[in-house]
Amino acid sequence: MDERPSSDAPCSLKPKVTDVIWYIGRRLLQMIPVFLGATLIVYLMAFVSSGDPIAAIAGDKPISPAVADKLRAQYNLDKPVVIQWLIYLGNLFQGDFGIGFNGRPIIDQIKAAFPVTFRLAIIAIVIETVFGVVAGVISGLRKGTLIDTTLLMVSLLVIAVPTFVIGFVAQFGLGVKLGIAPVNVGRDPSWQNLLVPGVVLGAVSFAYVLRLTRTSIAEVATADHVRTATAKGLSRGGVVSKHILRNSLIPVVTFIGADLGALMGGAIVTEGIFNINGIGSLLFRAINDGESPMIVSVVTLLVIIFLIANLIVDLLYAVLDPRIRYAK
Amino acid sequence: MRSEPRHSRTLRPSAEHVVAPLDETPLGAVDAVDTTSAPRSMWAEAGRSLIRNPVFVISAVLILIILVIAAFPSLFTSQDPNYGDITASNQPPSGEHPFGTTRQGYDVLARVLYGTRTSVMVGFFTMILATLIGGILGALAGYVGGIFDAVLSRITDIFFAIPLILGAIVIANRADSMNVPMVILVLGVFGWTNVARIMRGSVISVKNQDFVTASTALGANPVINLVKHVVPNAIAPVIVTATVNLGVYIVAEATLSFLGVGLPSASVSWGGDISDAQPALRTQPMMLFYPSMALAITVLSFIMLGDAVRDALDPKARKR
């Protein structure tokens, strides 16, 4: 099998480094309008409809028009919205996210909260990927059997029950009744403390990964190249890991990249339930207080993370499937 | 899903079996094609296989029940969901209150039944709105192509980059008062991107098929071509996605209400009720159970329906 190109000899088809650099450059260029558009929408949503901020500063006593004009000029409110947004973005790139309502710079608050959410997201992604793919492979290879039906039912149940209900049940059952997990996570949580919230956060995505892997595996398992691999005497494990799994992972990887956004939305709920001081609770507090600068900063940050994650996913495609070339 | 032998029934010219590669279709099966019978459309084939699928039957019956409850909740309870009798607070289940009462003295059964209407309305109309936005943009992007496609695809990417819940929270928080139409609008504006992507891909694959080329060659107007030939043949995966999305929107509405940025607490909604039940979780776990269960069954029904329709429309899955 060494003489002819086969799907387990990707070395011969490895993309050239220059092609990959070209591709990354092109994708980065494509990301720019998406980034600008998404931040503009968030900016408009958070700032434009929020009434007259100068009147809010003044409170009950109206201030003189001269002072109001000076304040407007100071906060750039006399300029068109698009210019305001560009100034805001410019400051953002210089690391100036503005000052939060509590007087602390927003960048400091995000820096303090980010590592916690990052750990939570890592736990969720690892759990959904590992358990989802393993369960999906088992289910897809034994389609129609009892274990497949059971796993499918479990996945449907997890999708149908909202994250916050799973969160409450886990908090109540594991935390309050059994006492094996912390009910409140609190400040500076360890990986162990974040385990249960991470599982809750990843639960819904686990179900989607399971279902995607199952469908994909079942489809690839009947493909010709798999029959050939089996016929030439490869062990079942070799066939599954080299010829079935690798070929069926592309939709799963796509999903996990796109899922990062949903994960961040879910983090608001999970962090609220378990009282975790992460990005999600920061955002939720900002929303309740109407703290627009904080909302825009956090959502902008999440959009950047999301875009980078999807770029990484696109690059992973070639690792999984050498047939995908990074054409110029 | 079904265990019927692979090539036992008579095949018709319209059936996918005929176009399958020869190595997948035994010659006997090709010979068995009844060329004299009238061809049946993809939808008639799908309908036939649907009614024999237990998953479809179960989910369709459940959805029918849910729709009846949503339309006429007063048929199933005589209690008013908005009347809280504070003297009858936290009561266990009884004849008058089959699911008991909440801390505020609301009848739990009535709240669950009337909450169905809110959830189904939000889910259904958001699905319509999102499918219209996504379907039209996706079909145009895929059919017109070129710069137009590039621009529409970037716009889709922009909305895709803002997660549904995050975007909805930011708008919902800004709105002065939330009501059902507002929630539908908010979820619709951020929930259409996956429909658009699927419609675009589906339209691109259909528009290059021979029958569309033939229609163009015969001088069909591009608009008529798109509406009469391309869209009807490209819509199947969109219908599947829309059905599953309906469940997703119901969960999203509940999440918004749970976070306190969705429907106001005065309205009857499962998400709001679950949120209200949380403080009493230790003493009255059933208060949390009933609305959660209703939500789970509703979402499950729509996901199962979507699965069954996908299986029916996919001839490969149907054969197994």
XYZ file of C-alpha atoms in Angstrom:
648
model
C 0.000 0.000 0.000
C 2.997 2.261 0.102
C 3.313 2.555 -3.654
C -0.006 4.168 -4.323
C -1.597 7.224 -2.766
C -4.210 6.232 -0.232
C -6.154 8.127 2.354
C -3.703 7.153 5.105
C -0.735 8.648 3.303
C -1.487 12.348 3.671
C 2.203 13.360 3.548
C 2.187 13.374 -0.225
C -0.781 15.729 -0.212
C 0.392 18.084 2.500
C -0.430 21.690 1.597
C 2.495 23.972 0.859
C 3.363 26.465 3.588
C 2.963 29.400 1.198
C -0.552 28.221 0.301
C -1.520 28.109 3.947
C -0.130 31.602 4.581
C -2.035 32.898 1.540
C -5.170 31.263 2.825
C -4.813 32.683 6.346
C -4.201 36.137 4.861
C -7.306 35.908 2.719
C -9.410 34.718 5.625
C -8.091 37.523 7.847
C -9.097 40.028 5.161
C -12.562 38.473 5.020
C -12.800 38.737 8.798
C -12.380 42.523 8.738
C -15.831 43.433 7.311
C -17.473 40.818 9.517
C -15.733 42.198 12.593
C -16.607 45.800 11.699
C -20.231 44.929 10.915
C -20.777 42.887 14.054
C -19.235 45.523 16.346
C -21.241 48.286 14.626
C -24.483 46.394 15.183
C -23.672 45.762 18.834
C -22.616 49.398 19.238
C -25.832 50.697 17.706
C -27.972 48.345 19.776
C -26.282 49.246 23.027
C -25.840 52.999 22.648
C -28.219 54.565 20.196
C -31.581 53.878 21.751
C -30.455 54.640 25.292
C -31.894 58.169 25.471
C -29.927 61.336 26.102
C -26.949 60.499 28.340
C -26.297 64.182 29.094
C -29.796 64.526 30.516
C -29.038 61.416 32.575
C -25.844 62.992 33.960
C -27.740 66.164 34.825
C -30.380 64.301 36.778
C -33.342 66.298 38.115
C -31.790 69.741 37.672
C -31.385 70.728 34.010
C -27.909 72.010 33.158
C -27.213 75.078 31.073
C -26.976 74.573 27.294
C -23.327 75.706 27.340
C -22.329 73.021 29.827
C -24.412 70.445 27.983
C -22.645 71.328 24.718
C -19.239 71.078 26.380
C -20.104 67.647 27.821
C -21.371 66.545 24.408
C -18.103 67.597 22.809
C -16.108 65.903 25.589
C -17.845 62.549 25.009
C -17.955 63.029 21.204
C -21.752 62.968 21.306
C -21.893 65.927 18.910
C -20.456 63.792 16.139
C -22.351 61.301 13.934
C -22.861 57.812 15.338
C -20.489 56.184 12.853
C -17.673 58.557 13.881
C -18.408 57.822 17.550
C -18.138 54.138 16.808
C -14.832 54.565 14.909
C -13.387 56.576 17.817
C -14.560 53.839 20.154
C -12.934 51.118 18.028
C -9.723 53.161 17.827
C -9.589 53.381 21.599
C -10.361 49.684 21.842
C -7.312 48.787 19.775
C -5.148 50.909 22.048
C -6.379 48.867 25.003
C -8.645 51.654 26.247
C -12.020 50.072 26.897
C -13.272 52.983 28.985
C -14.232 53.163 32.651
C -16.964 50.974 34.139
C -19.805 52.306 36.273
C -17.977 51.144 39.383
C -15.003 53.384 38.548
C -12.635 50.545 37.589
C -11.276 50.422 34.042
C -13.313 47.932 31.986
C -10.160 46.251 30.693
C -9.122 45.391 34.282
C -12.527 43.893 35.062
C -12.435 41.810 31.875
C -8.878 40.691 32.622
C -9.964 39.528 36.082
C -13.035 37.692 34.814
C -11.660 36.199 31.622
C -9.477 33.360 32.992
C -12.426 31.939 34.926
C -14.697 31.801 31.885
C -11.812 30.500 29.795
C -11.398 27.546 32.169
C -15.142 26.957 32.194
C -15.254 26.966 28.386
C -12.243 24.606 28.153
C -13.964 22.117 30.460
C -17.183 22.388 28.441
C -15.419 21.955 25.083
C -13.311 19.001 26.274
C -16.381 17.281 27.713
C -18.597 17.859 24.680
C -15.858 16.813 22.253
C -14.518 13.732 24.032
C -17.802 12.325 25.298
C -19.776 13.468 22.273
C -17.417 11.922 19.721
C -16.950 8.666 21.669
C -20.684 8.249 22.217
C -21.366 9.239 18.614
C -18.903 6.646 17.276
C -20.421 3.910 19.434
C -23.904 4.954 18.374
C -23.087 5.338 14.680
C -21.316 1.985 14.374
C -24.137 0.159 16.111
C -27.031 1.954 14.452
C -30.397 0.577 15.453
C -29.187 -1.364 18.499
C -30.284 -0.818 22.088
C -27.204 1.236 23.019
C -27.733 3.485 19.983
C -31.382 4.093 20.848
C -30.488 4.796 24.483
C -27.770 7.296 23.550
C -30.125 8.994 21.075
C -32.845 9.318 23.701
C -30.358 10.757 26.199
C -29.159 13.292 23.621
C -32.719 14.336 22.763
C -33.537 14.775 26.430
C -30.433 16.910 27.018
C -31.287 19.122 24.026
C -34.912 19.520 25.077
C -34.249 20.442 28.709
C -32.906 24.017 28.890
C -29.421 24.599 30.322
C -30.772 26.462 33.315
C -32.955 23.544 34.365
C -30.008 21.129 34.044
C -28.006 23.651 36.084
C -30.562 23.831 38.880
C -30.938 20.073 39.039
C -27.143 19.560 39.129
C -26.728 22.272 41.757
C -29.536 20.863 43.874
C -28.764 17.165 43.411
C -24.949 17.166 43.458
C -24.422 20.275 45.563
C -27.220 20.502 48.105
C -28.375 16.879 48.477
C -25.180 14.879 47.954
C -22.692 17.594 48.862
C -20.071 16.332 46.380
C -19.897 19.546 44.369
C -19.830 23.182 45.455
C -23.200 24.924 45.348
C -21.524 28.292 44.890
C -18.209 28.549 43.129
C -17.278 32.072 44.134
C -13.940 33.831 43.772
C -10.777 32.264 42.285
C -12.286 28.860 41.516
C -10.127 25.790 40.979
C -10.563 23.437 38.014
C -12.332 20.975 40.319
C -14.849 23.563 41.453
C -15.623 24.420 37.851
C -16.136 20.802 36.796
C -19.886 20.577 37.436
C -20.685 24.022 35.920
C -18.501 23.095 32.942
C -20.394 19.847 32.426
C -23.703 21.713 32.615
C -22.455 24.281 30.107
C -21.257 21.609 27.679
C -24.275 19.314 28.060
C -26.398 20.622 25.182
C -23.438 20.766 22.805
C -22.466 17.248 23.852
C -25.837 16.079 22.579
C -25.392 17.895 19.255
C -21.847 16.522 18.830
C -23.145 13.018 19.552
C -25.885 13.303 16.944
C -23.626 14.839 14.313
C -20.898 12.231 14.825
C -23.460 9.442 14.723
C -24.952 10.550 11.401
C -21.543 11.209 9.906
C -20.045 7.902 11.083
C -23.000 5.888 9.842
C -22.657 7.534 6.432
C -18.902 7.030 6.102
C -19.032 3.485 7.497
C -20.771 2.257 4.341
C -18.439 4.101 1.945
C -16.346 2.187 -0.583
C -12.967 3.113 0.874
C -13.983 1.600 4.206
C -14.998 -1.641 2.507
C -11.641 -1.659 0.742
C -9.773 -1.044 3.981
C -11.608 -3.911 5.651
C -11.054 -6.166 2.632
C -7.305 -5.611 2.606
C -7.217 -6.932 6.146
C -6.992 -3.875 8.371
C -8.135 -4.450 11.941
C -11.514 -3.055 12.958
C -9.843 -0.519 15.251
C -7.588 0.636 12.420
C -10.513 1.003 10.054
C -12.521 2.979 12.578
C -9.759 5.307 13.705
C -8.001 5.893 10.377
C -10.680 5.562 7.743
C -14.040 6.242 9.364
C -13.412 8.666 12.213
C -11.062 10.983 10.381
C -13.410 11.283 7.433
C -16.464 11.934 9.545
C -15.009 14.556 11.878
C -15.344 17.566 9.544
C -18.982 18.420 10.339
C -18.233 17.862 14.024
C -15.265 20.256 13.989
C -17.366 22.853 12.152
C -20.033 22.557 14.780
C -17.626 22.941 17.701
C -16.190 26.131 16.163
C -19.601 27.645 15.570
C -20.761 26.439 18.961
C -18.330 28.689 20.807
C -20.840 31.522 20.426
C -23.657 29.497 21.958
C -21.264 28.470 24.713
C -20.663 32.124 25.581
C -24.422 32.728 25.686
C -24.780 29.669 27.904
C -22.013 30.962 30.162
C -24.307 33.826 31.226
C -26.820 31.286 32.522
C -24.316 28.834 34.032
C -22.247 31.527 35.726
C -25.423 33.066 37.115
C -26.620 29.784 38.629
C -23.303 28.759 40.192
C -22.291 32.305 41.122
C -19.073 32.296 39.120
C -17.316 35.639 38.640
C -16.623 35.276 34.939
C -17.353 37.093 31.702
C -20.938 35.834 31.671
C -21.858 37.274 35.057
C -19.948 40.465 34.206
C -22.081 40.802 31.086
C -25.289 39.965 32.878
C -24.596 42.513 35.606
C -23.800 45.109 32.956
C -27.078 44.360 31.180
C -29.084 44.710 34.372
C -27.356 48.010 35.185
C -27.621 49.297 31.618
C -23.820 49.644 31.566
C -23.487 49.995 27.798
C -19.670 50.443 27.528
C -19.194 47.152 29.376
C -21.784 45.348 27.198
C -20.151 46.524 23.987
C -16.646 45.664 25.220
C -17.557 42.153 26.312
C -19.643 41.332 23.239
C -16.920 42.741 20.950
C -14.356 40.558 22.698
C -16.595 37.511 22.291
C -17.044 38.266 18.588
C -13.248 38.407 18.125
C -12.800 35.086 19.933
C -15.566 33.566 17.835
C -13.996 34.734 14.554
C -10.542 33.425 15.513
C -12.029 30.073 16.563
C -13.702 29.730 13.177
C -10.444 30.536 11.395
C -8.763 27.747 13.365
C -11.598 25.407 12.386
C -11.049 26.190 8.714
C -7.361 25.364 9.079
C -8.208 22.095 10.835
C -10.156 20.990 7.778
C -6.952 20.384 5.858
C -5.475 18.326 8.653
C -8.572 16.132 8.642
C -9.056 15.991 4.903
C -5.966 16.442 2.715
C -8.219 16.723 -0.323
C -9.197 20.221 0.801
C -6.592 22.523 -0.677
C -5.956 26.097 0.223
C -6.292 27.482 -3.242
C -5.120 31.010 -3.821
C -35.226 3.030 10.636
C -37.519 0.330 9.258
C -36.399 -3.227 8.786
C -38.105 -3.859 5.481
C -36.036 -5.697 2.847
C -34.112 -3.309 0.670
C -35.580 -3.875 -2.753
C -38.801 -5.690 -2.076
C -41.323 -3.198 -3.389
C -41.909 -2.111 -6.917
C -39.790 0.830 -7.930
C -41.092 3.740 -9.902
C -39.221 5.983 -12.311
C -39.361 8.926 -9.947
C -37.860 6.963 -7.067
C -34.253 7.753 -6.218
C -33.280 4.091 -6.559
C -33.181 4.365 -10.305
C -30.586 7.111 -10.339
C -28.363 5.402 -7.770
C -25.062 4.068 -9.120
C -25.397 0.616 -10.593
C -23.105 -0.966 -8.032
C -25.580 0.012 -5.334
C -28.655 -1.113 -7.240
C -28.854 -4.787 -8.121
C -29.953 -5.367 -11.712
C -33.022 -7.171 -10.466
C -34.189 -4.003 -8.799
C -33.688 -2.010 -11.981
C -35.698 -4.576 -13.939
C -38.443 -4.397 -11.334
C -39.103 -0.745 -12.064
C -42.710 -0.345 -13.090
C -42.351 2.103 -15.962
C -46.065 2.217 -16.682
C -47.157 3.628 -13.322
C -47.524 7.353 -12.818
C -44.419 8.988 -11.299
C -44.761 10.121 -7.739
C -43.219 13.316 -6.451
C -40.531 13.417 -3.777
C -43.115 14.812 -1.373
C -45.608 11.989 -1.977
C -42.797 9.456 -1.424
C -41.787 11.259 1.767
C -45.376 11.428 2.980
C -45.793 7.700 2.478
C -42.694 6.891 4.453
C -43.585 9.451 7.141
C -46.909 7.929 8.145
C -45.209 4.570 8.633
C -42.517 6.069 10.896
C -43.428 5.719 14.599
C -41.208 8.696 15.530
C -43.266 10.901 13.204
C -46.595 9.572 14.462
C -45.656 10.093 18.123
C -44.273 13.599 17.583
C -47.191 14.617 15.347
C -49.732 13.479 17.942
C -47.815 15.298 20.702
C -47.648 18.487 18.614
C -51.362 18.253 17.858
C -52.109 18.009 21.590
C -49.752 20.911 22.297
C -51.448 23.038 19.627
C -54.910 22.280 21.021
C -53.706 23.233 24.526
C -52.150 26.420 23.149
C -55.346 27.366 21.309
C -57.860 26.448 23.997
C -56.153 26.218 27.411
C -59.454 26.872 29.152
C -60.710 23.452 28.021
C -58.289 21.754 30.399
C -58.552 23.897 33.513
C -61.148 26.148 35.088
C -58.512 28.139 37.006
C -57.293 31.585 36.002
C -53.483 31.578 35.599
C -53.323 35.260 36.572
C -55.313 34.932 39.768
C -53.101 34.433 42.806
C -54.958 33.492 45.972
C -52.383 34.335 48.626
C -54.381 32.477 51.297
C -53.930 29.295 49.241
C -50.141 29.647 48.945
C -47.821 26.626 48.469
C -50.600 24.050 48.512
C -49.922 20.398 47.686
C -51.788 18.846 44.753
C -55.533 18.575 45.347
C -58.704 18.142 43.324
C -59.014 21.883 42.822
C -55.295 22.375 42.053
C -54.051 19.112 40.468
C -50.411 20.349 40.423
C -50.694 22.417 43.619
C -50.177 26.170 43.917
C -47.124 28.454 43.903
C -45.911 30.692 46.690
C -48.081 33.461 45.270
C -51.092 31.119 45.243
C -51.204 30.679 41.462
C -52.580 27.400 40.158
C -49.573 25.554 38.677
C -51.579 23.509 36.161
C -53.253 26.635 34.779
C -49.861 28.407 34.499
C -48.344 25.440 32.650
C -51.338 25.183 30.267
C -51.553 28.909 29.503
C -47.744 29.080 29.218
C -48.027 26.711 26.243
C -49.654 29.482 24.248
C -46.767 31.904 24.861
C -44.084 29.372 24.015
C -45.809 27.989 20.930
C -46.581 31.483 19.638
C -43.013 32.686 20.126
C -41.566 29.503 18.626
C -43.905 29.419 15.643
C -43.796 33.079 14.612
C -40.039 33.362 15.211
C -39.626 30.315 12.991
C -41.755 31.969 10.270
C -39.844 35.262 10.521
C -36.405 33.660 10.607
C -37.240 31.266 7.766
C -38.542 34.140 5.636
C -35.462 36.335 6.236
C -32.987 33.474 5.933
C -34.816 31.737 3.093
C -35.095 34.835 0.907
C -31.546 36.062 1.535
C -30.086 32.573 1.138
C -32.001 31.851 -2.065
C -31.022 35.188 -3.625
C -27.361 34.803 -2.609
C -27.175 31.287 -4.004
C -29.115 32.017 -7.199
C -27.612 35.380 -8.193
C -24.053 34.559 -7.098
C -21.051 36.792 -7.750
C -20.539 40.023 -5.812
C -24.160 39.927 -4.637
C -23.545 36.528 -3.039
C -20.293 37.731 -1.465
C -22.013 40.744 0.120
C -25.020 38.763 1.387
C -22.741 36.024 2.715
C -20.675 38.579 4.663
C -23.892 40.055 6.091
C -24.917 36.549 7.143
C -21.464 36.090 8.726
C -21.901 39.343 10.650
C -25.159 38.189 12.195
C -23.775 34.691 12.680
C -20.897 36.147 14.716
C -23.350 37.565 17.263
C -24.701 34.615 19.263
C -28.522 34.401 19.421
C -28.797 34.808 23.183
C -26.182 37.597 23.417
C -27.758 39.646 20.626
C -31.243 39.110 21.984
C -30.153 40.141 25.493
C -28.595 43.386 24.245
C -31.744 44.428 22.335
C -34.187 43.094 24.915
C -32.396 45.058 27.603
C -32.725 48.266 25.565
C -36.423 47.821 24.816
C -38.731 49.726 27.141
C -41.287 46.970 27.459
C -41.069 43.425 26.216
C -44.086 41.610 24.861
C -44.580 38.573 22.653
C -44.171 40.403 19.281
C -40.967 42.077 20.555
C -39.483 38.737 21.649
C -40.365 37.266 18.234
C -38.699 40.201 16.472
C -35.569 40.034 18.641
C -35.132 36.281 18.207
C -35.979 36.465 14.499
C -33.376 39.156 13.802
C -30.560 37.010 15.221
C -31.928 33.545 14.500
C -32.051 33.413 10.692
C -28.403 32.794 9.813
C -28.384 28.996 9.745
C -31.484 28.993 7.508
C -29.767 31.394 5.085
C -26.613 29.267 4.892
C -28.532 26.060 4.282
C -30.836 27.678 1.696
C -27.847 29.162 -0.149
C -26.034 25.828 -0.330
C -29.164 24.012 -1.382
C -30.025 26.555 -4.102
C -26.476 26.432 -5.498
C -26.646 22.649 -5.823
C -30.092 22.760 -7.459
C -29.465 25.636 -9.885
C -26.723 23.680 -11.667
C -28.979 20.719 -12.371
C -30.075 19.901 -15.885
C -33.757 20.711 -15.522
C -32.926 24.292 -14.482
C -30.546 24.669 -17.433
C -33.305 23.295 -19.668
C -35.802 25.757 -18.302
C -33.348 28.630 -18.866
C -32.659 27.375 -22.385
C -36.378 27.361 -23.088
C -36.365 31.042 -22.253
C -37.750 31.070 -18.723
C -37.468 34.354 -16.901
C -34.849 34.073 -14.098
C -37.348 35.114 -11.422
C -39.864 32.482 -12.525
C -37.058 29.970 -12.741
C -36.028 30.688 -9.156
C -39.547 30.671 -7.741
C -41.021 27.796 -9.749
C -38.097 25.440 -10.262
C -35.182 26.129 -7.942
C -36.828 26.978 -4.619
C -39.349 24.086 -4.552
C -36.498 21.660 -5.149
C -34.150 23.295 -2.671
C -36.525 23.839 0.226
C -36.454 20.369 1.845
C -33.358 20.871 4.062
C -34.701 24.287 5.065
C -37.948 22.749 6.292
C -35.975 20.304 8.435
C -33.831 23.086 9.906
C -36.860 25.301 10.520
C -38.633 22.531 12.446
C -35.627 21.957 14.706
C -35.121 25.736 15.042
C -38.661 26.076 16.383
C -37.579 24.124 19.451
C -34.402 26.200 19.737
C -36.404 29.465 19.722
C -38.743 28.165 22.433
C -35.713 27.401 24.619
C -34.242 30.832 23.787
C -37.466 32.588 24.822
C -37.494 30.649 28.099
C -33.827 31.558 28.664
C -34.535 35.268 28.101
C -37.511 35.180 30.463
C -35.372 33.252 32.947
C -32.652 35.915 32.791
C -35.285 38.578 33.371
C -34.864 40.336 30.014
C -37.654 38.464 28.233
C -41.352 38.716 28.890
C -42.362 40.750 31.969
C -43.065 38.776 35.133
C -46.789 39.501 34.830
C -47.070 37.368 31.694
C -47.509 33.605 31.834
C -44.367 31.954 30.488
C -42.548 28.721 31.275
C -39.170 30.424 31.497
C -40.461 32.981 33.959
C -42.194 30.283 36.025
C -39.026 28.175 36.156
C -37.119 31.240 37.300
C -39.742 31.929 39.988
C -39.642 28.312 41.153
C -35.881 28.317 41.706
C -35.802 29.848 45.236
C -38.250 27.189 46.451
C -36.252 24.323 44.899
C -35.445 22.726 48.272
C -38.975 22.711 49.613
C -41.039 22.410 46.447
C -39.049 20.831 43.643
C -42.262 20.034 41.758
C -42.849 23.733 41.042
C -39.716 23.607 38.909
C -40.558 20.200 37.481
C -43.913 20.966 35.814
C -42.972 23.929 33.597
C -39.584 22.322 32.786
C -41.312 19.116 31.788
C -43.815 20.972 29.586
C -40.952 22.850 27.926
C -38.936 19.668 27.398
C -41.859 17.743 25.873
C -42.685 20.598 23.484
C -39.099 21.055 22.310
C -38.599 17.292 22.042
C -41.707 16.942 19.844
C -40.442 19.486 17.323
C -36.913 18.026 17.236
C -38.344 14.527 16.690
C -40.625 15.840 13.951
C -37.626 17.463 12.249
C -35.676 14.196 12.478
C -38.548 12.198 10.996
C -38.994 14.655 8.118
C -35.255 14.588 7.397
C -35.286 10.787 7.264
C -38.305 10.814 4.978
C -36.822 13.351 2.563
C -33.448 11.598 2.415
C -33.845 8.518 0.228
C -30.546 7.111 1.518
C -31.786 7.133 5.094
C -35.187 5.876 3.997
C -33.829 2.701 2.488
C -32.089 1.589 5.663
